[in-house]
PDB file of C-alpha atoms in Angstrom:
ATOM      1  CA  MET A  13       0.000   0.000   0.000  1.00 70.00           C
ATOM      2  CA  THR A  14       2.790   2.428   0.902  1.00 75.00           C
ATOM      3  CA  ALA A  15       4.537   1.718  -2.419  1.00 85.00           C
ATOM      4  CA  LEU A  16       1.341   2.556  -4.335  1.00 90.00           C
ATOM      5  CA  VAL A  17       0.924   5.772  -2.348  1.00 93.00           C
ATOM      6  CA  ALA A  18       4.560   6.678  -3.042  1.00 94.00           C
ATOM      7  CA  VAL A  19       4.161   6.185  -6.803  1.00 94.00           C
ATOM      8  CA  GLY A  20       1.016   8.298  -6.839  1.00 96.00           C
ATOM      9  CA  ALA A  21       2.732  10.977  -4.752  1.00 96.00           C
ATOM     10  CA  GLY A  22       5.688  11.014  -7.145  1.00 96.00           C
ATOM     11  CA  VAL A  23       3.472  11.621 -10.179  1.00 96.00           C
ATOM     12  CA  LEU A  24       1.497  14.260  -8.295  1.00 97.00           C
ATOM     13  CA  GLY A  25       4.772  15.890  -7.280  1.00 97.00           C
ATOM     14  CA  LEU A  26       5.813  16.294 -10.923  1.00 97.00           C
ATOM     15  CA  LEU A  27       2.528  18.049 -11.709  1.00 96.00           C
ATOM     16  CA  ILE A  28       2.669  20.247  -8.619  1.00 97.00           C
ATOM     17  CA  GLY A  29       6.312  21.016  -9.377  1.00 97.00           C
ATOM     18  CA  SER A  30       5.309  22.351 -12.785  1.00 95.00           C
ATOM     19  CA  PHE A  31       2.857  24.703 -11.077  1.00 95.00           C
ATOM     20  CA  LEU A  32       5.470  25.721  -8.503  1.00 97.00           C
ATOM     21  CA  ASN A  33       7.675  26.965 -11.336  1.00 95.00           C
ATOM     22  CA  VAL A  34       4.894  29.422 -12.164  1.00 95.00           C
ATOM     23  CA  VAL A  35       4.527  30.394  -8.496  1.00 96.00           C
ATOM     24  CA  ILE A  36       8.278  30.916  -8.055  1.00 96.00           C
ATOM     25  CA  TRP A  37       8.465  33.198 -11.102  1.00 93.00           C
ATOM     26  CA  ARG A  38       5.238  35.176 -10.751  1.00 95.00           C
ATOM     27  CA  VAL A  39       4.572  35.626  -7.028  1.00 95.00           C
ATOM     28  CA  PRO A  40       7.634  37.829  -6.339  1.00 94.00           C
ATOM     29  CA  ARG A  41       6.566  39.995  -9.280  1.00 92.00           C
ATOM     30  CA  GLY A  42       3.013  40.376  -8.020  1.00 92.00           C
ATOM     31  CA  GLU A  43       1.560  38.543 -11.020  1.00 91.00           C
ATOM     32  CA  SER A  44      -1.354  36.121 -11.141  1.00 91.00           C
ATOM     33  CA  VAL A  45      -0.413  32.446 -11.044  1.00 91.00           C
ATOM     34  CA  VAL A  46      -3.444  31.431 -13.134  1.00 86.00           C
ATOM     35  CA  HIS A  47      -3.554  34.018 -15.933  1.00 85.00           C
ATOM     36  CA  PRO A  48      -2.192  34.411 -18.546  1.00 84.00           C
ATOM     37  CA  PRO A  49      -1.106  30.902 -19.536  1.00 83.00           C
ATOM     38  CA  SER A  50       2.610  30.100 -19.437  1.00 83.00           C
ATOM     39  CA  ALA A  51       4.594  31.426 -22.394  1.00 81.00           C
ATOM     40  CA  CYS A  52       8.162  31.483 -23.627  1.00 78.00           C
ATOM     41  CA  PRO A  53       9.979  34.476 -22.072  1.00 75.00           C
ATOM     42  CA  GLY A  54      11.889  34.922 -25.317  1.00 76.00           C
ATOM     43  CA  CYS A  55       9.174  35.047 -27.977  1.00 79.00           C
ATOM     44  CA  ALA A  56       6.020  35.187 -25.762  1.00 78.00           C
ATOM     45  CA  THR A  57       4.520  32.182 -27.584  1.00 80.00           C
ATOM     46  CA  PRO A  58       2.077  30.328 -25.288  1.00 85.00           C
ATOM     47  CA  ILE A  59       3.436  26.926 -24.301  1.00 85.00           C
ATOM     48  CA  ARG A  60       1.496  24.106 -25.932  1.00 85.00           C
ATOM     49  CA  PRO A  61       0.151  21.280 -23.752  1.00 84.00           C
ATOM     50  CA  ARG A  62       2.510  18.764 -25.397  1.00 84.00           C
ATOM     51  CA  ASP A  63       5.458  20.998 -24.482  1.00 80.00           C
ATOM     52  CA  ASN A  64       4.308  21.377 -20.877  1.00 87.00           C
ATOM     53  CA  VAL A  65       4.716  17.801 -19.656  1.00 89.00           C
ATOM     54  CA  PRO A  66       6.923  17.907 -16.532  1.00 93.00           C
ATOM     55  CA  VAL A  67      10.575  17.002 -17.174  1.00 93.00           C
ATOM     56  CA  LEU A  68       9.814  14.973 -20.317  1.00 92.00           C
ATOM     57  CA  SER A  69       9.012  17.974 -22.518  1.00 90.00           C
ATOM     58  CA  TRP A  70      12.196  19.747 -21.419  1.00 89.00           C
ATOM     59  CA  LEU A  71      14.246  16.678 -22.315  1.00 91.00           C
ATOM     60  CA  LEU A  72      12.560  16.185 -25.696  1.00 89.00           C
ATOM     61  CA  LEU A  73      13.001  19.849 -26.553  1.00 86.00           C
ATOM     62  CA  ARG A  74      16.627  19.689 -25.346  1.00 85.00           C
ATOM     63  CA  GLY A  75      15.997  22.632 -23.094  1.00 84.00           C
ATOM     64  CA  ARG A  76      14.937  25.033 -25.842  1.00 88.00           C
ATOM     65  CA  CYS A  77      11.707  26.705 -26.981  1.00 84.00           C
ATOM     66  CA  ARG A  78      10.129  24.919 -29.956  1.00 84.00           C
ATOM     67  CA  THR A  79       9.296  28.241 -31.654  1.00 82.00           C
ATOM     68  CA  CYS A  80      12.314  30.515 -31.159  1.00 85.00           C
ATOM     69  CA  GLY A  81      14.995  28.187 -29.824  1.00 80.00           C
ATOM     70  CA  ASN A  82      15.461  30.299 -26.700  1.00 85.00           C
ATOM     71  CA  ALA A  83      17.087  28.323 -23.860  1.00 87.00           C
ATOM     72  CA  ILE A  84      14.753  27.059 -21.134  1.00 85.00           C
ATOM     73  CA  SER A  85      16.419  27.088 -17.730  1.00 89.00           C
ATOM     74  CA  TRP A  86      17.428  23.740 -16.232  1.00 92.00           C
ATOM     75  CA  ARG A  87      15.789  24.948 -13.025  1.00 93.00           C
ATOM     76  CA  TYR A  88      12.334  24.103 -14.359  1.00 94.00           C
ATOM     77  CA  PRO A  89      12.847  20.322 -14.504  1.00 96.00           C
ATOM     78  CA  LEU A  90      14.946  20.498 -11.324  1.00 97.00           C
ATOM     79  CA  VAL A  91      12.044  22.027  -9.374  1.00 97.00           C
ATOM     80  CA  GLU A  92       9.694  19.389 -10.801  1.00 97.00           C
ATOM     81  CA  LEU A  93      12.023  16.523  -9.885  1.00 97.00           C
ATOM     82  CA  THR A  94      12.707  17.940  -6.432  1.00 98.00           C
ATOM     83  CA  THR A  95       8.992  18.307  -5.731  1.00 98.00           C
ATOM     84  CA  SER A  96       8.424  14.731  -6.857  1.00 98.00           C
ATOM     85  CA  ALA A  97      11.279  13.483  -4.656  1.00 97.00           C
ATOM     86  CA  LEU A  98       9.922  15.374  -1.637  1.00 98.00           C
ATOM     87  CA  PHE A  99       6.427  13.994  -2.216  1.00 98.00           C
ATOM     88  CA  VAL A 100       7.766  10.445  -2.467  1.00 97.00           C
ATOM     89  CA  THR A 101       9.799  10.957   0.701  1.00 97.00           C
ATOM     90  CA  MET A 102       6.733  12.162   2.601  1.00 97.00           C
ATOM     91  CA  ALA A 103       4.649   9.295   1.239  1.00 97.00           C
ATOM     92  CA  VAL A 104       7.221   6.714   2.339  1.00 96.00           C
ATOM     93  CA  SER A 105       7.496   8.384   5.746  1.00 95.00           C
ATOM     94  CA  PHE A 106       3.766   8.670   6.469  1.00 95.00           C
ATOM     95  CA  GLY A 107       2.237   6.029   4.191  1.00 93.00           C
ATOM     96  CA  PRO A 108      -1.549   6.222   3.738  1.00 93.00           C
ATOM     97  CA  ASP A 109      -1.950   8.113   7.040  1.00 95.00           C
ATOM     98  CA  PRO A 110      -4.610  10.879   6.819  1.00 96.00           C
ATOM     99  CA  VAL A 111      -1.943  13.446   7.725  1.00 97.00           C
ATOM    100  CA  LEU A 112      -0.039  12.893   4.461  1.00 97.00           C
ATOM    101  CA  PRO A 113      -1.806  15.720   2.534  1.00 97.00           C
ATOM    102  CA  ALA A 114      -0.709  18.186   5.221  1.00 98.00           C
ATOM    103  CA  TYR A 115       2.943  17.268   4.761  1.00 98.00           C
ATOM    104  CA  LEU A 116       2.673  17.236   0.979  1.00 98.00           C
ATOM    105  CA  TYR A 117       1.457  20.824   1.251  1.00 98.00           C
ATOM    106  CA  LEU A 118       4.409  21.635   3.507  1.00 98.00           C
ATOM    107  CA  ALA A 119       6.808  20.153   0.947  1.00 98.00           C
ATOM    108  CA  ALA A 120       5.275  22.149  -1.908  1.00 98.00           C
ATOM    109  CA  VAL A 121       4.989  25.545  -0.238  1.00 98.00           C
ATOM    110  CA  GLY A 122       8.335  25.043   1.496  1.00 97.00           C
ATOM    111  CA  LEU A 123      10.154  24.437  -1.778  1.00 98.00           C
ATOM    112  CA  ALA A 124       8.533  27.469  -3.395  1.00 98.00           C
ATOM    113  CA  LEU A 125       9.453  29.681  -0.432  1.00 98.00           C
ATOM    114  CA  ALA A 126      13.029  28.395  -0.313  1.00 97.00           C
ATOM    115  CA  VAL A 127      13.667  29.141  -3.993  1.00 97.00           C
ATOM    116  CA  ILE A 128      11.997  32.565  -3.813  1.00 97.00           C
ATOM    117  CA  ASP A 129      14.043  33.448  -0.736  1.00 96.00           C
ATOM    118  CA  LEU A 130      17.237  32.442  -2.522  1.00 94.00           C
ATOM    119  CA  ASP A 131      16.236  34.536  -5.529  1.00 93.00           C
ATOM    120  CA  CYS A 132      14.794  37.609  -3.842  1.00 91.00           C
ATOM    121  CA  LYS A 133      15.798  37.370  -0.161  1.00 91.00           C
ATOM    122  CA  ARG A 134      12.191  37.566   1.008  1.00 92.00           C
ATOM    123  CA  LEU A 135       9.343  35.268   1.966  1.00 96.00           C
ATOM    124  CA  PRO A 136       6.102  36.560   0.391  1.00 96.00           C
ATOM    125  CA  ASP A 137       3.128  36.956   2.732  1.00 96.00           C
ATOM    126  CA  VAL A 138       0.877  35.596  -0.009  1.00 97.00           C
ATOM    127  CA  LEU A 139       2.465  32.172   0.579  1.00 97.00           C
ATOM    128  CA  THR A 140       3.300  32.207   4.303  1.00 97.00           C
ATOM    129  CA  LEU A 141       0.133  33.705   5.803  1.00 97.00           C
ATOM    130  CA  PRO A 142      -2.427  31.424   4.055  1.00 97.00           C
ATOM    131  CA  SER A 143      -0.297  28.468   5.166  1.00 98.00           C
ATOM    132  CA  TYR A 144      -1.538  28.943   8.745  1.00 98.00           C
ATOM    133  CA  PRO A 145      -5.213  28.157   8.055  1.00 97.00           C
ATOM    134  CA  VAL A 146      -4.282  25.542   5.447  1.00 98.00           C
ATOM    135  CA  ALA A 147      -1.952  23.724   7.865  1.00 98.00           C
ATOM    136  CA  ALA A 148      -4.453  23.959  10.728  1.00 97.00           C
ATOM    137  CA  ALA A 149      -7.262  22.660   8.506  1.00 98.00           C
ATOM    138  CA  LEU A 150      -5.265  19.749   7.084  1.00 98.00           C
ATOM    139  CA  LEU A 151      -3.861  18.720  10.468  1.00 98.00           C
ATOM    140  CA  GLY A 152      -7.292  19.123  12.037  1.00 97.00           C
ATOM    141  CA  LEU A 153      -8.852  16.943   9.328  1.00 97.00           C
ATOM    142  CA  ALA A 154      -6.150  14.336   9.937  1.00 97.00           C
ATOM    143  CA  ALA A 155      -6.950  14.337  13.654  1.00 96.00           C
ATOM    144  CA  LEU A 156     -10.685  13.985  12.977  1.00 96.00           C
ATOM    145  CA  THR A 157     -10.173  11.100  10.546  1.00 95.00           C
ATOM    146  CA  GLY A 158      -8.131   8.994  12.930  1.00 90.00           C
ATOM    147  CA  SER A 159      -4.485   9.860  12.351  1.00 92.00           C
ATOM    148  CA  THR A 160      -2.308   8.520  15.148  1.00 89.00           C
ATOM    149  CA  SER A 161       0.873  10.227  13.945  1.00 91.00           C
ATOM    150  CA  GLY A 162       0.558  13.300  16.139  1.00 92.00           C
ATOM    151  CA  SER A 163      -1.475  15.691  18.249  1.00 95.00           C
ATOM    152  CA  LEU A 164      -3.420  18.721  17.019  1.00 96.00           C
ATOM    153  CA  LEU A 165      -3.268  20.464  20.403  1.00 97.00           C
ATOM    154  CA  ARG A 166       0.494  20.004  20.567  1.00 96.00           C
ATOM    155  CA  ALA A 167       0.779  21.309  16.992  1.00 97.00           C
ATOM    156  CA  LEU A 168      -1.109  24.492  17.881  1.00 97.00           C
ATOM    157  CA  LEU A 169       1.001  25.010  20.998  1.00 97.00           C
ATOM    158  CA  GLY A 170       4.179  24.332  19.033  1.00 97.00           C
ATOM    159  CA  GLY A 171       3.228  26.810  16.329  1.00 97.00           C
ATOM    160  CA  ALA A 172       2.627  29.538  18.905  1.00 97.00           C
ATOM    161  CA  ALA A 173       5.828  28.661  20.775  1.00 97.00           C
ATOM    162  CA  MET A 174       8.090  28.729  17.713  1.00 97.00           C
ATOM    163  CA  TYR A 175       6.554  32.010  16.588  1.00 97.00           C
ATOM    164  CA  ALA A 176       7.235  33.430  20.052  1.00 97.00           C
ATOM    165  CA  VAL A 177      10.889  32.320  19.923  1.00 96.00           C
ATOM    166  CA  TYR A 178      11.486  33.891  16.519  1.00 96.00           C
ATOM    167  CA  PHE A 179       9.555  37.048  17.386  1.00 96.00           C
ATOM    168  CA  THR A 180      11.635  37.516  20.534  1.00 95.00           C
ATOM    169  CA  LEU A 181      14.894  37.043  18.622  1.00 93.00           C
ATOM    170  CA  CYS A 182      13.792  39.438  15.887  1.00 91.00           C
ATOM    171  CA  PHE A 183      12.716  42.026  18.461  1.00 89.00           C
ATOM    172  CA  ALA A 184      16.002  41.693  20.347  1.00 88.00           C
ATOM    173  CA  TYR A 185      18.179  41.931  17.216  1.00 83.00           C
ATOM    174  CA  PRO A 186      16.183  43.184  14.196  1.00 81.00           C
ATOM    175  CA  ALA A 187      19.266  43.331  11.961  1.00 74.00           C
ATOM    176  CA  GLY A 188      19.849  39.606  12.312  1.00 74.00           C
ATOM    177  CA  MET A 189      16.492  38.344  11.055  1.00 83.00           C
ATOM    178  CA  GLY A 190      13.735  39.436   8.708  1.00 86.00           C
ATOM    179  CA  PHE A 191      10.121  39.459   9.849  1.00 92.00           C
ATOM    180  CA  GLY A 192       9.282  37.110   6.989  1.00 93.00           C
ATOM    181  CA  ASP A 193      11.236  34.448   8.883  1.00 95.00           C
ATOM    182  CA  VAL A 194       9.102  35.147  11.957  1.00 96.00           C
ATOM    183  CA  LYS A 195       5.902  34.743   9.950  1.00 97.00           C
ATOM    184  CA  LEU A 196       7.122  31.425   8.553  1.00 97.00           C
ATOM    185  CA  SER A 197       8.239  30.082  11.928  1.00 97.00           C
ATOM    186  CA  GLY A 198       4.736  29.545  13.290  1.00 97.00           C
ATOM    187  CA  VAL A 199       3.818  27.370  10.305  1.00 98.00           C
ATOM    188  CA  LEU A 200       6.926  25.246  10.800  1.00 98.00           C
ATOM    189  CA  GLY A 201       6.183  24.975  14.508  1.00 97.00           C
ATOM    190  CA  LEU A 202       2.763  23.530  13.703  1.00 98.00           C
ATOM    191  CA  TYR A 203       4.182  20.784  11.533  1.00 98.00           C
ATOM    192  CA  THR A 204       7.077  19.786  13.789  1.00 97.00           C
ATOM    193  CA  ALA A 205       5.142  19.852  17.061  1.00 96.00           C
ATOM    194  CA  TRP A 206       2.405  17.668  15.534  1.00 97.00           C
ATOM    195  CA  LEU A 207       5.000  14.896  15.509  1.00 96.00           C
ATOM    196  CA  GLY A 208       6.411  15.592  18.993  1.00 93.00           C
ATOM    197  CA  TRP A 209       8.411  18.061  21.044  1.00 92.00           C
ATOM    198  CA  GLY A 210      11.616  16.307  20.007  1.00 91.00           C
ATOM    199  CA  ALA A 211      10.904  17.057  16.346  1.00 94.00           C
ATOM    200  CA  TRP A 212       9.964  20.622  17.289  1.00 94.00           C
ATOM    201  CA  ALA A 213      13.262  21.172  19.109  1.00 92.00           C
ATOM    202  CA  VAL A 214      15.316  19.592  16.315  1.00 93.00           C
ATOM    203  CA  GLY A 215      13.583  21.748  13.701  1.00 94.00           C
ATOM    204  CA  LEU A 216      14.255  24.902  15.716  1.00 94.00           C
ATOM    205  CA  PHE A 217      17.884  24.066  16.466  1.00 93.00           C
ATOM    206  CA  LEU A 218      18.840  22.846  12.993  1.00 93.00           C
ATOM    207  CA  GLY A 219      17.605  25.990  11.273  1.00 93.00           C
ATOM    208  CA  PHE A 220      20.010  28.137  13.258  1.00 92.00           C
ATOM    209  CA  ALA A 221      22.817  25.544  13.138  1.00 92.00           C
ATOM    210  CA  LEU A 222      22.682  25.155   9.359  1.00 91.00           C
ATOM    211  CA  GLY A 223      22.429  28.903   8.807  1.00 87.00           C
ATOM    212  CA  GLY A 224      25.364  29.501  11.137  1.00 83.00           C
ATOM    213  CA  LEU A 225      27.524  26.870   9.456  1.00 87.00           C
ATOM    214  CA  PHE A 226      26.782  28.346   6.044  1.00 81.00           C
ATOM    215  CA  GLY A 227      27.743  31.812   7.274  1.00 77.00           C
ATOM    216  CA  ILE A 228      31.014  30.475   8.688  1.00 81.00           C
ATOM    217  CA  ALA A 229      31.736  28.679   5.408  1.00 80.00           C
ATOM    218  CA  LEU A 230      31.224  31.948   3.499  1.00 77.00           C
ATOM    219  CA  MET A 231      33.685  33.749   5.750  1.00 76.00           C
ATOM    220  CA  VAL A 232      36.267  30.954   5.542  1.00 77.00           C
ATOM    221  CA  ALA A 233      35.968  30.988   1.746  1.00 71.00           C
ATOM    222  CA  ARG A 234      36.167  34.805   1.834  1.00 66.00           C
ATOM    223  CA  ARG A 235      32.885  35.023  -0.042  1.00 69.00           C
ATOM    224  CA  GLY A 236      31.260  37.133   2.643  1.00 63.00           C
ATOM    225  CA  GLY A 237      31.608  38.721   6.050  1.00 59.00           C
ATOM    226  CA  ARG A 238      29.661  39.053   9.287  1.00 62.00           C
ATOM    227  CA  LYS A 239      27.341  41.616   7.698  1.00 61.00           C
ATOM    228  CA  THR A 240      26.689  39.651   4.500  1.00 64.00           C
ATOM    229  CA  ALA A 241      22.930  39.168   4.010  1.00 69.00           C
ATOM    230  CA  VAL A 242      22.082  35.483   3.783  1.00 78.00           C
ATOM    231  CA  PRO A 243      18.496  34.255   3.206  1.00 89.00           C
ATOM    232  CA  PHE A 244      17.548  32.291   6.311  1.00 91.00           C
ATOM    233  CA  GLY A 245      14.303  30.724   5.079  1.00 93.00           C
ATOM    234  CA  PRO A 246      15.955  27.829   3.194  1.00 95.00           C
ATOM    235  CA  PHE A 247      17.873  26.813   6.342  1.00 96.00           C
ATOM    236  CA  MET A 248      14.710  26.956   8.446  1.00 96.00           C
ATOM    237  CA  LEU A 249      12.933  24.758   5.908  1.00 97.00           C
ATOM    238  CA  LEU A 250      15.816  22.311   5.550  1.00 96.00           C
ATOM    239  CA  GLY A 251      16.026  21.953   9.314  1.00 95.00           C
ATOM    240  CA  VAL A 252      12.299  21.261   9.484  1.00 96.00           C
ATOM    241  CA  LEU A 253      12.548  18.678   6.690  1.00 96.00           C
ATOM    242  CA  VAL A 254      15.132  16.774   8.740  1.00 96.00           C
ATOM    243  CA  ALA A 255      12.972  17.195  11.844  1.00 96.00           C
ATOM    244  CA  VAL A 256       9.891  15.816  10.089  1.00 96.00           C
ATOM    245  CA  LEU A 257      11.762  12.755   8.845  1.00 94.00           C
ATOM    246  CA  VAL A 258      14.000  11.886  11.810  1.00 91.00           C
ATOM    247  CA  GLY A 259      13.423  14.594  14.424  1.00 84.00           C
ATOM    248  CA  GLU A 260      11.731  12.465  17.051  1.00 82.00           C
ATOM    249  CA  PRO A 261      14.411   9.713  17.059  1.00 82.00           C
ATOM    250  CA  LEU A 262      17.136  12.372  17.120  1.00 82.00           C
ATOM    251  CA  GLY A 263      15.445  14.166  19.992  1.00 75.00           C
ATOM    252  CA  ARG A 264      15.041  10.959  22.001  1.00 73.00           C
ATOM    253  CA  SER A 265      18.658   9.952  21.379  1.00 75.00           C
ATOM    254  CA  TYR A 266      19.873  13.330  22.638  1.00 68.00           C
ATOM    255  CA  LEU A 267      17.780  13.078  25.788  1.00 59.00           C
ATOM    256  CA  ASP A 268      18.991   9.502  26.365  1.00 65.00           C
ATOM    257  CA  LEU A 269      22.572  10.795  26.460  1.00 60.00           C
ATOM    258  CA  PHE A 270      21.661  12.714  29.592  1.00 51.00           C
ATOM    259  CA  GLY A 271      19.436  10.000  31.004  1.00 52.00           C
ATOM    260  CA  ILE A 272      16.321  12.126  30.670  1.00 47.00           C
TER     261      ILE A 272
END
């Protein structure tokens, strides 16, 4: 059953990944993600359905527009493949559990936010703020339909707690963190705390640890300094991905070291 769910999730991930490419390009520019239809940026020719099949069309066209020969970025199939891989990973991790749609949504919106943050160094409200009711609704539906993978009450408490931590840090040192990170933190707290306080703690800690290590690596490589602006959202999201997959075992192992 899990294998069937994983295959279905992989195919769905390719389709969602194709849509995420539109989101990643248009949302930072304030454009609609539904109109007009996708077109070649070089010649403005609308993309035909046969040329819009995830990954396959890019390969068959050899990465170029059929009409004008303009190069099509390799990032398009990469986003589609990454979305598919994330969906498969979530499907294998949760199986046919009713909470799976909630974590598929996290994977999709998280990938879009990470790429946008890398591109533009901001996390658009149009993606982060609606994620609160969407996450609460999907986790709530999972709880109502018998999911045993987590606790809705703990998720709500965890979302509020992680938001409070980030808000306090941002208030104490505004130059070190953007408020977009604060807005995202509550969503990530919901998803990690659903699984357990160990996952919540791992997700919180890893975001800062990964961001700090990247900053140190930049300084060692002389590619940046202490004041170099680094988008923090991707590190928050990567830390939460690890927390979702192995956060609870990691948290328990850490506590076992101290006999707690």
